[in-house]
Amino acid sequence: MLLQEGYRDRFTILELFSQPANHQLPPKRLNNFLLEHLVKKYIERTFVQFYLCGPALFMKMAEFTLKTMGYDPSRIFKENFVIDTPPPPAFMIDAEPKKVTIYMKHNQYQLQVKYPESILQAALKHQVHLPYSCRGGRCSTCTVRLLAGKIKMSINDVLTEKDIEAGLALTCVGYAETDVVLQVE
Ligand code: FES
């Protein structure tokens, strides 16, 4: 509300109540039809960025709607407070152990990682304290730069296509497809 008062000319709050206290108001719950309608009505396409916060299914609905409307995923940001336990990887990569080399704070570590262990799991097991937080591909704390090799991620809610092209990867949901070399930045 303070923001709205301070920036009256360029800040609008829309309030939708599924159970309005004022019975004159029609109940409204944000769904994909309503979201699409509101976005078309209120948002200039050029410089928009979307920040989503709420229950996981709500954010999925909003993200899906925005992507279907043609908005670039790099313009959609989400705030996750509850992290589901990440499901096991839905793919199989060959179960031969892979050599993972990690450069972190002027140190070099080498470990063997064997599918279905993620790189983060293997590192922690070997007392290599890679950074992490959610362990579910949603916060980006565990981001590393891939210097060589291939990593497959089972979930990725934070890195954009550009990030991935630039060599960034998540270790918490990252599985070594080949021997890999990583840099913790
Ligand atoms: S620890 Fe959060 S994305 Fe990996």
Coordinates of N, CA, C and O and ligand atoms in Angstrom, one line a residue:
M1 N 0.8 -1.2 0.0 CA 0.0 0.0 0.0 C 0.9 1.3 0.0 O 0.5 2.2 -0.7
L2 N 2.0 1.2 0.8 CA 2.9 2.4 0.8 C 3.4 2.6 -0.6 O 3.5 3.7 -1.1
L3 N 3.8 1.5 -1.3 CA 4.4 1.6 -2.6 C 3.3 2.2 -3.5 O 3.6 3.1 -4.3
Q4 N 2.1 1.8 -3.4 CA 1.0 2.3 -4.2 C 0.9 3.8 -4.0 O 0.7 4.5 -5.0
E5 N 1.0 4.2 -2.8 CA 0.8 5.7 -2.5 C 2.0 6.4 -3.1 O 1.8 7.5 -3.7
G6 N 3.2 5.9 -2.9 CA 4.4 6.6 -3.4 C 4.5 6.7 -4.9 O 5.1 7.6 -5.4
Y7 N 4.0 5.7 -5.5 CA 4.2 5.6 -7.0 C 2.8 5.4 -7.7 O 2.6 4.6 -8.5
R8 N 1.9 6.3 -7.3 CA 0.5 6.2 -7.8 C 0.4 6.1 -9.3 O -0.4 5.4 -9.8
D9 N 1.3 6.8 -10.0 CA 1.2 6.9 -11.4 C 1.7 5.6 -12.1 O 1.5 5.4 -13.3
R10 N 2.5 4.8 -11.4 CA 3.0 3.6 -12.1 C 3.0 2.3 -11.3 O 3.7 1.4 -11.5
F11 N 2.2 2.3 -10.3 CA 2.1 1.1 -9.4 C 0.6 0.8 -9.1 O -0.1 1.7 -8.7
T12 N 0.1 -0.4 -9.5 CA -1.3 -0.7 -9.3 C -1.4 -2.0 -8.6 O -0.7 -3.0 -8.9
I13 N -2.2 -2.0 -7.5 CA -2.5 -3.3 -6.8 C -3.9 -3.8 -7.2 O -4.8 -3.0 -7.1
L14 N -4.0 -5.0 -7.6 CA -5.3 -5.6 -7.9 C -5.5 -6.6 -6.8 O -4.7 -7.5 -6.5
E15 N -6.6 -6.6 -6.1 CA -6.9 -7.5 -5.0 C -8.0 -8.4 -5.5 O -9.1 -8.0 -5.9
L16 N -7.8 -9.7 -5.4 CA -8.8 -10.7 -5.8 C -9.1 -11.5 -4.6 O -8.2 -12.1 -4.0
F17 N -10.3 -11.6 -4.2 CA -10.7 -12.4 -3.0 C -11.6 -13.6 -3.4 O -12.6 -13.4 -4.0
S18 N -11.1 -14.8 -3.0 CA -12.0 -15.9 -3.3 C -13.2 -16.0 -2.3 O -14.2 -16.5 -2.7
Q19 N -13.1 -15.4 -1.1 CA -14.2 -15.3 -0.2 C -14.3 -13.9 0.3 O -13.9 -13.6 1.4
P20 N -14.8 -12.9 -0.5 CA -14.7 -11.5 0.0 C -15.6 -11.3 1.2 O -16.7 -11.8 1.3
A21 N -15.1 -10.5 2.1 CA -15.9 -10.1 3.3 C -17.1 -9.3 2.9 O -18.1 -9.3 3.5
N22 N -16.8 -8.4 1.9 CA -17.9 -7.6 1.4 C -18.7 -8.4 0.3 O -18.2 -8.8 -0.7
H23 N -19.9 -8.8 0.7 CA -20.7 -9.7 -0.1 C -21.1 -9.1 -1.4 O -21.7 -9.8 -2.3
Q24 N -20.9 -7.8 -1.6 CA -21.3 -7.1 -2.8 C -20.2 -7.5 -3.9 O -20.5 -7.4 -5.1
L25 N -19.0 -7.8 -3.5 CA -18.0 -8.1 -4.4 C -18.1 -9.6 -4.9 O -18.4 -10.5 -4.2
P26 N -17.9 -9.8 -6.2 CA -17.9 -11.2 -6.7 C -16.7 -11.9 -6.3 O -15.6 -11.3 -6.3
P27 N -16.8 -13.2 -5.9 CA -15.6 -13.9 -5.5 C -14.7 -14.2 -6.8 O -15.3 -14.4 -7.8
K28 N -13.4 -14.0 -6.6 CA -12.5 -14.3 -7.7 C -11.3 -15.0 -7.3 O -10.7 -14.7 -6.2
R29 N -10.9 -16.0 -8.0 CA -9.7 -16.7 -7.7 C -8.9 -16.7 -9.0 O -9.4 -16.9 -10.1
L30 N -7.6 -16.4 -8.8 CA -6.8 -16.3 -10.1 C -6.6 -17.7 -10.7 O -6.1 -18.6 -10.1
N31 N -7.0 -17.8 -11.9 CA -6.7 -19.0 -12.7 C -6.1 -18.6 -14.0 O -5.9 -17.4 -14.3
N32 N -5.9 -19.5 -14.9 CA -5.1 -19.2 -16.1 C -5.9 -18.2 -17.1 O -5.4 -17.3 -17.7
F33 N -7.2 -18.4 -17.1 CA -8.0 -17.5 -17.9 C -8.0 -16.1 -17.4 O -7.8 -15.1 -18.2
L34 N -8.2 -16.0 -16.1 CA -8.2 -14.6 -15.5 C -6.8 -14.0 -15.6 O -6.7 -12.8 -15.9
L35 N -5.8 -14.8 -15.3 CA -4.4 -14.2 -15.4 C -4.1 -13.7 -16.8 O -3.6 -12.6 -17.0
E36 N -4.5 -14.5 -17.8 CA -4.2 -14.1 -19.2 C -5.0 -12.8 -19.5 O -4.4 -11.8 -20.0
H37 N -6.2 -12.7 -19.0 CA -7.0 -11.5 -19.2 C -6.3 -10.3 -18.6 O -6.2 -9.2 -19.2
L38 N -5.9 -10.5 -17.3 CA -5.3 -9.3 -16.6 C -4.0 -8.9 -17.2 O -3.7 -7.7 -17.3
V39 N -3.2 -9.9 -17.6 CA -1.9 -9.6 -18.2 C -2.1 -8.7 -19.4 O -1.4 -7.7 -19.7
K40 N -3.0 -9.2 -20.3 CA -3.3 -8.5 -21.5 C -3.8 -7.1 -21.2 O -3.5 -6.1 -21.9
K41 N -4.6 -6.9 -20.2 CA -5.2 -5.7 -19.9 C -4.2 -4.7 -19.3 O -4.2 -3.5 -19.6
Y42 N -3.4 -5.1 -18.4 CA -2.6 -4.2 -17.6 C -1.1 -4.1 -18.0 O -0.4 -3.2 -17.5
I43 N -0.6 -5.1 -18.7 CA 0.9 -5.2 -18.8 C 1.4 -4.8 -20.2 O 0.9 -5.4 -21.2
E44 N 2.4 -3.9 -20.2 CA 3.1 -3.6 -21.5 C 4.1 -4.7 -21.7 O 4.8 -5.1 -20.8
R45 N 4.1 -5.2 -22.9 CA 4.9 -6.4 -23.2 C 6.4 -6.1 -23.1 O 7.2 -7.0 -22.8
T46 N 6.8 -4.9 -23.4 CA 8.2 -4.7 -23.7 C 9.2 -5.0 -22.6 O 10.0 -5.8 -22.7
F47 N 9.0 -4.3 -21.4 CA 10.0 -4.5 -20.4 C 9.6 -5.3 -19.2 O 10.1 -5.2 -18.1
V48 N 8.6 -6.1 -19.4 CA 8.0 -6.7 -18.2 C 8.9 -7.9 -17.6 O 9.6 -8.5 -18.3
Q49 N 8.8 -8.0 -16.3 CA 9.3 -9.1 -15.6 C 8.3 -9.6 -14.6 O 7.6 -8.7 -14.0
F50 N 8.1 -10.9 -14.4 CA 7.1 -11.4 -13.6 C 7.7 -12.0 -12.3 O 8.7 -12.7 -12.4
Y51 N 7.2 -11.7 -11.2 CA 7.7 -12.3 -9.9 C 6.5 -13.0 -9.3 O 5.5 -12.4 -8.9
L52 N 6.7 -14.3 -9.2 CA 5.6 -15.2 -8.7 C 5.9 -15.7 -7.3 O 7.0 -16.0 -7.0
C53 N 4.9 -15.7 -6.5 CA 5.1 -16.2 -5.1 C 3.7 -16.8 -4.7 O 2.7 -16.2 -4.9
G54 N 3.8 -17.9 -4.0 CA 2.5 -18.6 -3.6 C 2.7 -20.1 -3.6 O 3.8 -20.6 -3.8
P55 N 1.6 -20.8 -3.4 CA 1.7 -22.3 -3.4 C 2.3 -22.8 -4.7 O 2.1 -22.2 -5.7
A56 N 2.9 -23.9 -4.6 CA 3.6 -24.5 -5.8 C 2.7 -24.6 -7.0 O 3.1 -24.3 -8.1
L57 N 1.5 -25.1 -6.8 CA 0.6 -25.4 -7.9 C 0.1 -24.0 -8.5 O 0.0 -23.9 -9.8
F58 N -0.1 -23.0 -7.7 CA -0.4 -21.7 -8.2 C 0.7 -21.2 -9.1 O 0.4 -20.6 -10.2
M59 N 1.9 -21.3 -8.6 CA 3.0 -20.8 -9.4 C 3.2 -21.5 -10.7 O 3.5 -20.9 -11.7
K60 N 3.0 -22.8 -10.6 CA 3.0 -23.6 -11.9 C 2.0 -23.1 -12.9 O 2.3 -23.0 -14.1
M61 N 0.8 -22.9 -12.4 CA -0.3 -22.4 -13.3 C 0.1 -21.1 -13.9 O 0.0 -20.9 -15.1
A62 N 0.6 -20.2 -13.0 CA 0.9 -18.8 -13.5 C 2.1 -18.9 -14.5 O 2.1 -18.3 -15.6
E63 N 3.1 -19.7 -14.2 CA 4.3 -19.8 -15.1 C 3.9 -20.4 -16.4 O 4.2 -19.9 -17.5
F64 N 3.1 -21.5 -16.4 CA 2.6 -22.1 -17.6 C 1.8 -21.1 -18.5 O 2.0 -21.0 -19.7
T65 N 0.9 -20.4 -17.8 CA 0.1 -19.4 -18.6 C 1.0 -18.4 -19.2 O 0.8 -18.1 -20.4
L66 N 1.9 -17.8 -18.5 CA 2.8 -16.8 -19.1 C 3.6 -17.3 -20.2 O 3.8 -16.7 -21.2
K67 N 4.2 -18.5 -20.0 CA 5.0 -19.1 -21.1 C 4.1 -19.4 -22.3 O 4.5 -19.1 -23.5
T68 N 2.9 -19.9 -22.1 CA 1.9 -20.1 -23.2 C 1.6 -18.8 -23.9 O 1.4 -18.8 -25.1
M69 N 1.6 -17.7 -23.2 CA 1.3 -16.4 -23.8 C 2.6 -15.9 -24.6 O 2.5 -14.8 -25.2
G70 N 3.7 -16.6 -24.5 CA 4.8 -16.2 -25.3 C 5.9 -15.4 -24.5 O 6.8 -14.9 -25.1
Y71 N 5.7 -15.3 -23.2 CA 6.7 -14.6 -22.4 C 8.0 -15.5 -22.3 O 7.9 -16.7 -22.0
D72 N 9.1 -14.9 -22.4 CA 10.4 -15.6 -22.3 C 10.6 -16.1 -20.8 O 10.4 -15.3 -19.9
P73 N 10.9 -17.3 -20.6 CA 11.1 -17.9 -19.3 C 12.1 -17.0 -18.4 O 12.0 -17.0 -17.2
S74 N 13.1 -16.4 -19.1 CA 14.1 -15.6 -18.3 C 13.5 -14.4 -17.7 O 14.1 -13.7 -16.9
R75 N 12.2 -14.1 -18.0 CA 11.5 -12.9 -17.4 C 10.6 -13.3 -16.3 O 9.9 -12.5 -15.8
I76 N 10.6 -14.6 -16.0 CA 9.7 -15.1 -14.9 C 10.5 -15.6 -13.8 O 11.4 -16.5 -13.9
F77 N 10.3 -15.0 -12.6 CA 11.0 -15.3 -11.4 C 10.0 -15.9 -10.3 O 8.9 -15.4 -10.2
K78 N 10.5 -16.8 -9.6 CA 9.6 -17.4 -8.6 C 10.3 -17.5 -7.2 O 11.5 -17.6 -7.1
E79 N 9.5 -17.4 -6.2 CA 10.0 -17.5 -4.8 C 9.4 -18.7 -4.2 O 8.2 -18.8 -4.0
N80 N 10.3 -19.7 -3.9 CA 9.8 -20.9 -3.3 C 10.1 -21.0 -1.9 O 11.3 -20.8 -1.5
F81 N 9.1 -21.1 -1.0 CA 9.4 -21.3 0.4 C 9.3 -22.7 0.8 O 9.9 -23.1 1.8
V82 N 8.5 -23.5 0.1 CA 8.4 -24.9 0.5 C 9.0 -25.7 -0.7 O 8.6 -25.6 -1.8
I83 N 9.9 -26.6 -0.3 CA 10.6 -27.4 -1.4 C 10.1 -28.8 -1.2 O 10.3 -29.4 -0.2
D84 N 9.5 -29.3 -2.3 CA 9.1 -30.7 -2.3 C 10.4 -31.5 -2.3 O 11.4 -31.1 -2.8
T85 N 10.3 -32.7 -1.8 CA 11.5 -33.6 -1.9 C 11.7 -33.9 -3.4 O 10.8 -34.2 -4.1
P86 N 12.9 -33.7 -3.9 CA 13.1 -33.9 -5.4 C 12.8 -35.3 -5.7 O 13.3 -36.2 -5.0
P87 N 12.0 -35.6 -6.8 CA 11.8 -37.0 -7.2 C 13.1 -37.5 -7.7 O 14.0 -36.8 -8.1
P88 N 13.3 -38.8 -7.7 CA 14.5 -39.4 -8.2 C 14.5 -39.1 -9.7 O 13.5 -38.8 -10.3
P89 N 15.7 -39.0 -10.3 CA 15.8 -38.7 -11.7 C 15.0 -39.6 -12.6 O 15.0 -40.8 -12.4
A90 N 14.3 -39.0 -13.5 CA 13.4 -39.7 -14.4 C 14.1 -40.3 -15.6 O 13.5 -40.8 -16.5
F91 N 15.4 -40.3 -15.6 CA 16.1 -40.8 -16.7 C 17.2 -41.8 -16.2 O 17.5 -41.8 -15.0
M92 N 17.7 -42.5 -17.0 CA 18.8 -43.4 -16.7 C 20.0 -42.9 -17.5 O 20.0 -42.7 -18.7
I93 N 21.2 -42.7 -16.8 CA 22.4 -42.6 -17.5 C 23.3 -43.7 -17.1 O 23.0 -44.4 -16.2
D94 N 24.3 -44.0 -17.9 CA 25.0 -45.2 -17.6 C 25.6 -45.2 -16.2 O 26.0 -44.2 -15.7
A95 N 25.5 -46.3 -15.5 CA 25.9 -46.4 -14.1 C 27.3 -46.6 -13.8 O 27.7 -46.8 -12.7
E96 N 28.2 -46.4 -14.8 CA 29.6 -46.5 -14.6 C 30.0 -45.3 -13.8 O 29.5 -44.2 -14.0
P97 N 30.9 -45.4 -12.8 CA 31.3 -44.3 -12.0 C 32.0 -43.2 -12.9 O 32.7 -43.6 -13.9
K98 N 31.8 -42.0 -12.6 CA 32.4 -40.9 -13.4 C 33.3 -40.1 -12.5 O 33.1 -40.0 -11.3
K99 N 34.4 -39.6 -13.1 CA 35.3 -38.8 -12.3 C 34.9 -37.3 -12.3 O 34.6 -36.8 -13.4
V100 N 34.7 -36.8 -11.1 CA 34.3 -35.4 -11.0 C 35.4 -34.6 -10.3 O 35.9 -34.9 -9.2
T101 N 35.9 -33.6 -11.1 CA 37.0 -32.7 -10.5 C 36.3 -31.4 -10.2 O 35.6 -30.8 -11.0
I102 N 36.6 -30.9 -9.0 CA 36.0 -29.7 -8.5 C 37.1 -28.7 -8.1 O 38.0 -29.0 -7.3
Y103 N 37.0 -27.5 -8.6 CA 37.8 -26.4 -8.2 C 37.0 -25.5 -7.3 O 36.0 -25.0 -7.7
M104 N 37.4 -25.3 -6.0 CA 36.7 -24.5 -5.1 C 37.7 -23.8 -4.2 O 38.5 -24.4 -3.5
K105 N 37.6 -22.5 -4.1 CA 38.4 -21.7 -3.2 C 39.9 -22.1 -3.3 O 40.5 -22.5 -2.3
H106 N 40.5 -22.1 -4.4 CA 41.9 -22.4 -4.6 C 42.3 -23.9 -4.3 O 43.4 -24.3 -4.2
N107 N 41.3 -24.7 -4.1 CA 41.5 -26.1 -3.8 C 41.0 -27.0 -5.0 O 40.0 -26.5 -5.7
Q108 N 41.6 -28.1 -5.2 CA 41.1 -29.0 -6.2 C 40.7 -30.4 -5.5 O 41.4 -30.9 -4.7
Y109 N 39.5 -30.9 -5.8 CA 39.0 -32.1 -5.3 C 38.7 -33.1 -6.4 O 38.2 -32.6 -7.5
Q110 N 38.9 -34.3 -6.2 CA 38.5 -35.3 -7.2 C 37.7 -36.4 -6.5 O 38.0 -36.9 -5.4
L111 N 36.6 -36.7 -7.1 CA 35.8 -37.8 -6.5 C 35.1 -38.7 -7.6 O 35.0 -38.2 -8.7
Q112 N 34.7 -39.8 -7.2 CA 33.9 -40.7 -8.1 C 32.4 -40.5 -7.8 O 32.0 -40.5 -6.6
V113 N 31.6 -40.4 -8.8 CA 30.2 -40.3 -8.7 C 29.6 -41.4 -9.5 O 29.9 -41.5 -10.7
K114 N 28.6 -42.1 -8.8 CA 28.0 -43.2 -9.6 C 26.5 -43.0 -9.5 O 25.9 -42.8 -8.5
Y115 N 25.9 -42.9 -10.7 CA 24.4 -42.8 -10.8 C 23.8 -43.9 -9.9 O 24.2 -45.0 -9.9
P116 N 22.7 -43.6 -9.2 CA 21.9 -42.4 -9.2 C 22.3 -41.3 -8.1 O 21.4 -40.6 -7.7
E117 N 23.5 -41.3 -7.8 CA 24.0 -40.3 -6.8 C 24.1 -38.9 -7.6 O 24.7 -38.9 -8.6
S118 N 23.6 -37.8 -7.0 CA 23.9 -36.5 -7.6 C 25.3 -36.1 -7.2 O 25.9 -36.6 -6.3
I119 N 25.8 -35.1 -7.9 CA 27.1 -34.6 -7.7 C 27.2 -34.0 -6.3 O 28.2 -34.2 -5.5
L120 N 26.1 -33.3 -5.8 CA 26.2 -32.8 -4.5 C 26.2 -33.9 -3.4 O 27.0 -33.8 -2.5
Q121 N 25.4 -34.9 -3.6 CA 25.4 -36.0 -2.7 C 26.8 -36.6 -2.5 O 27.3 -36.9 -1.5
A122 N 27.4 -36.9 -3.7 CA 28.7 -37.5 -3.7 C 29.7 -36.6 -3.0 O 30.5 -37.0 -2.2
A123 N 29.6 -35.3 -3.3 CA 30.6 -34.3 -2.7 C 30.5 -34.3 -1.2 O 31.5 -34.4 -0.5
L124 N 29.2 -34.2 -0.7 CA 29.1 -34.1 0.7 C 29.5 -35.4 1.4 O 30.1 -35.4 2.5
K125 N 29.3 -36.5 0.7 CA 29.7 -37.8 1.3 C 31.2 -37.9 1.4 O 31.8 -38.5 2.3
H126 N 31.9 -37.2 0.5 CA 33.4 -37.1 0.6 C 33.9 -35.9 1.3 O 35.1 -35.5 1.1
Q127 N 33.1 -35.3 2.1 CA 33.5 -34.1 2.9 C 33.9 -32.9 2.0 O 34.7 -32.1 2.5
V128 N 33.4 -32.9 0.8 CA 33.6 -31.7 0.0 C 32.4 -30.8 0.2 O 31.3 -31.2 -0.3
H129 N 32.6 -29.7 0.8 CA 31.4 -28.9 1.2 C 31.0 -27.9 0.2 O 31.2 -26.7 0.3
L130 N 30.4 -28.4 -0.9 CA 29.8 -27.6 -1.9 C 28.6 -26.8 -1.3 O 27.9 -27.3 -0.4
P131 N 28.4 -25.6 -1.8 CA 27.2 -24.8 -1.3 C 25.9 -25.4 -1.7 O 25.8 -26.0 -2.8
Y132 N 24.9 -25.4 -0.9 CA 23.6 -25.8 -1.2 C 22.6 -25.3 -0.3 O 22.9 -24.8 0.8
S133 N 21.3 -25.3 -0.7 CA 20.3 -24.9 0.3 C 19.0 -25.9 0.1 O 18.8 -26.7 0.8
C134 N 18.3 -25.6 -1.0 CA 17.0 -26.3 -1.1 C 17.2 -27.8 -1.5 O 16.3 -28.6 -1.2
R135 N 18.2 -28.2 -2.2 CA 18.4 -29.5 -2.7 C 17.4 -30.0 -3.7 O 17.2 -31.2 -3.9
G136 N 16.6 -29.0 -4.2 CA 15.5 -29.4 -5.1 C 15.5 -28.7 -6.4 O 14.5 -28.6 -7.1
G137 N 16.7 -28.1 -6.8 CA 16.7 -27.4 -8.1 C 15.9 -26.1 -8.2 O 15.5 -25.7 -9.2
R138 N 15.8 -25.4 -7.0 CA 14.9 -24.3 -7.0 C 15.5 -23.0 -6.4 O 14.8 -22.0 -6.5
C139 N 16.7 -23.1 -5.9 CA 17.2 -21.9 -5.3 C 18.4 -21.3 -5.9 O 18.8 -20.2 -5.7
S140 N 19.2 -22.1 -6.6 CA 20.4 -21.8 -7.3 C 21.6 -21.7 -6.4 O 22.7 -21.4 -6.9
T141 N 21.5 -22.0 -5.1 CA 22.7 -21.9 -4.3 C 23.8 -22.8 -4.7 O 25.0 -22.5 -4.5
C142 N 23.5 -23.9 -5.3 CA 24.5 -24.9 -5.6 C 25.0 -24.8 -7.1 O 25.7 -25.7 -7.6
T143 N 24.8 -23.6 -7.7 CA 25.2 -23.4 -9.1 C 26.7 -23.5 -9.2 O 27.5 -22.9 -8.4
V144 N 27.2 -24.2 -10.2 CA 28.6 -24.3 -10.5 C 28.8 -24.0 -12.0 O 27.8 -24.0 -12.7
R145 N 30.0 -23.8 -12.4 CA 30.3 -23.6 -13.8 C 31.0 -24.9 -14.3 O 31.9 -25.4 -13.7
L146 N 30.4 -25.4 -15.3 CA 30.9 -26.6 -15.9 C 32.1 -26.3 -16.9 O 31.9 -25.6 -17.9
L147 N 33.3 -26.8 -16.6 CA 34.4 -26.4 -17.4 C 34.6 -27.5 -18.5 O 35.2 -27.3 -19.5
A148 N 34.2 -28.7 -18.1 CA 34.4 -29.8 -19.1 C 33.4 -30.9 -18.8 O 33.0 -31.1 -17.6
G149 N 32.9 -31.7 -19.8 CA 32.0 -32.8 -19.5 C 30.6 -32.4 -19.6 O 30.2 -31.3 -20.0
K150 N 29.7 -33.4 -19.2 CA 28.3 -33.1 -19.4 C 27.6 -33.5 -18.0 O 27.8 -34.5 -17.4
I151 N 26.6 -32.6 -17.7 CA 25.8 -32.9 -16.5 C 24.3 -32.9 -17.0 O 23.9 -32.0 -17.7
K152 N 23.6 -33.8 -16.5 CA 22.1 -33.8 -16.7 C 21.4 -33.4 -15.5 O 21.7 -34.0 -14.4
M153 N 20.5 -32.5 -15.6 CA 19.7 -32.0 -14.4 C 18.3 -32.6 -14.4 O 17.6 -32.5 -15.5
S154 N 17.9 -33.1 -13.3 CA 16.5 -33.7 -13.3 C 15.5 -32.7 -13.1 O 14.3 -32.9 -13.6
I155 N 15.8 -31.6 -12.4 CA 14.8 -30.5 -12.3 C 15.7 -29.2 -12.4 O 16.8 -29.2 -12.0
N156 N 15.1 -28.2 -13.0 CA 15.7 -26.9 -13.0 C 14.7 -25.8 -13.0 O 14.1 -25.6 -14.1
D157 N 14.5 -25.2 -11.9 CA 13.5 -24.1 -11.8 C 14.2 -22.7 -11.8 O 13.5 -21.7 -11.7
V158 N 15.5 -22.7 -11.9 CA 16.2 -21.4 -11.7 C 17.1 -20.9 -12.9 O 17.2 -19.8 -13.1
L159 N 17.8 -21.9 -13.5 CA 18.7 -21.5 -14.5 C 18.0 -21.3 -15.8 O 17.1 -22.1 -16.2
T160 N 18.3 -20.3 -16.6 CA 17.7 -20.0 -17.9 C 18.5 -20.8 -18.9 O 19.6 -21.3 -18.7
E161 N 17.9 -20.8 -20.1 CA 18.6 -21.4 -21.2 C 20.0 -20.8 -21.4 O 21.0 -21.4 -21.7
K162 N 20.0 -19.5 -21.3 CA 21.3 -18.7 -21.5 C 22.3 -19.1 -20.4 O 23.5 -19.3 -20.7
D163 N 21.8 -19.3 -19.1 CA 22.7 -19.7 -18.1 C 23.3 -21.1 -18.4 O 24.5 -21.3 -18.3
I164 N 22.5 -22.0 -18.9 CA 23.0 -23.3 -19.2 C 23.9 -23.3 -20.4 O 25.0 -23.9 -20.4
E165 N 23.6 -22.5 -21.4 CA 24.6 -22.3 -22.5 C 25.9 -21.7 -22.1 O 26.9 -22.0 -22.6
A166 N 25.8 -20.9 -21.0 CA 27.1 -20.3 -20.5 C 27.8 -21.3 -19.6 O 28.8 -20.9 -19.0
G167 N 27.3 -22.5 -19.4 CA 28.0 -23.5 -18.7 C 27.6 -23.7 -17.2 O 28.2 -24.4 -16.5
L168 N 26.5 -23.0 -16.8 CA 26.1 -23.1 -15.4 C 25.3 -24.4 -15.2 O 24.6 -24.9 -16.1
A169 N 25.4 -25.0 -14.0 CA 24.6 -26.2 -13.7 C 24.4 -26.3 -12.2 O 25.1 -25.7 -11.4
L170 N 23.4 -27.1 -11.9 CA 23.0 -27.3 -10.4 C 23.6 -28.6 -10.0 O 23.3 -29.6 -10.7
T171 N 24.3 -28.6 -8.9 CA 24.8 -29.9 -8.5 C 23.8 -30.8 -7.7 O 23.9 -32.0 -7.6
C172 N 22.8 -30.1 -7.0 CA 21.9 -30.9 -6.2 C 21.0 -31.8 -7.0 O 20.6 -32.9 -6.5
V173 N 20.7 -31.4 -8.2 CA 19.9 -32.3 -9.1 C 20.7 -32.6 -10.4 O 20.2 -32.9 -11.4
G174 N 22.1 -32.5 -10.3 CA 22.9 -32.7 -11.4 C 23.6 -34.1 -11.4 O 24.1 -34.5 -10.3
Y175 N 23.6 -34.8 -12.5 CA 24.1 -36.1 -12.5 C 25.2 -36.1 -13.6 O 24.9 -35.6 -14.7
A176 N 26.3 -36.7 -13.3 CA 27.4 -36.7 -14.3 C 27.2 -37.7 -15.4 O 27.1 -38.9 -15.1
E177 N 27.1 -37.2 -16.6 CA 26.9 -38.1 -17.7 C 28.3 -38.6 -18.3 O 28.3 -39.6 -19.0
T178 N 29.3 -37.8 -18.0 CA 30.6 -38.1 -18.4 C 31.5 -37.7 -17.3 O 31.1 -37.1 -16.3
D179 N 32.8 -37.9 -17.4 CA 33.7 -37.2 -16.4 C 33.5 -35.7 -16.5 O 33.3 -35.2 -17.7
V180 N 33.5 -35.0 -15.4 CA 33.3 -33.6 -15.5 C 34.3 -32.8 -14.7 O 34.9 -33.3 -13.7
V181 N 34.5 -31.6 -15.1 CA 35.3 -30.6 -14.3 C 34.4 -29.4 -14.0 O 33.8 -28.8 -14.8
L182 N 34.4 -29.0 -12.7 CA 33.5 -28.0 -12.2 C 34.3 -26.9 -11.5 O 35.3 -27.2 -10.8
Q183 N 33.7 -25.7 -11.6 CA 34.3 -24.6 -10.8 C 33.2 -24.0 -10.0 O 32.1 -23.7 -10.4
V184 N 33.5 -23.9 -8.7 CA 32.5 -23.3 -7.8 C 32.9 -21.8 -7.7 O 34.1 -21.5 -7.4
E185 N 32.0 -20.9 -8.1 CA 32.4 -19.5 -8.2 C 32.0 -18.7 -7.0 O 31.1 -19.1 -6.2
Ligands
FES1 S1 20.5 -26.4 -3.6 FE1 18.9 -25.2 -4.4 S2 19.1 -25.4 -6.5 FE2 20.5 -26.8 -5.7

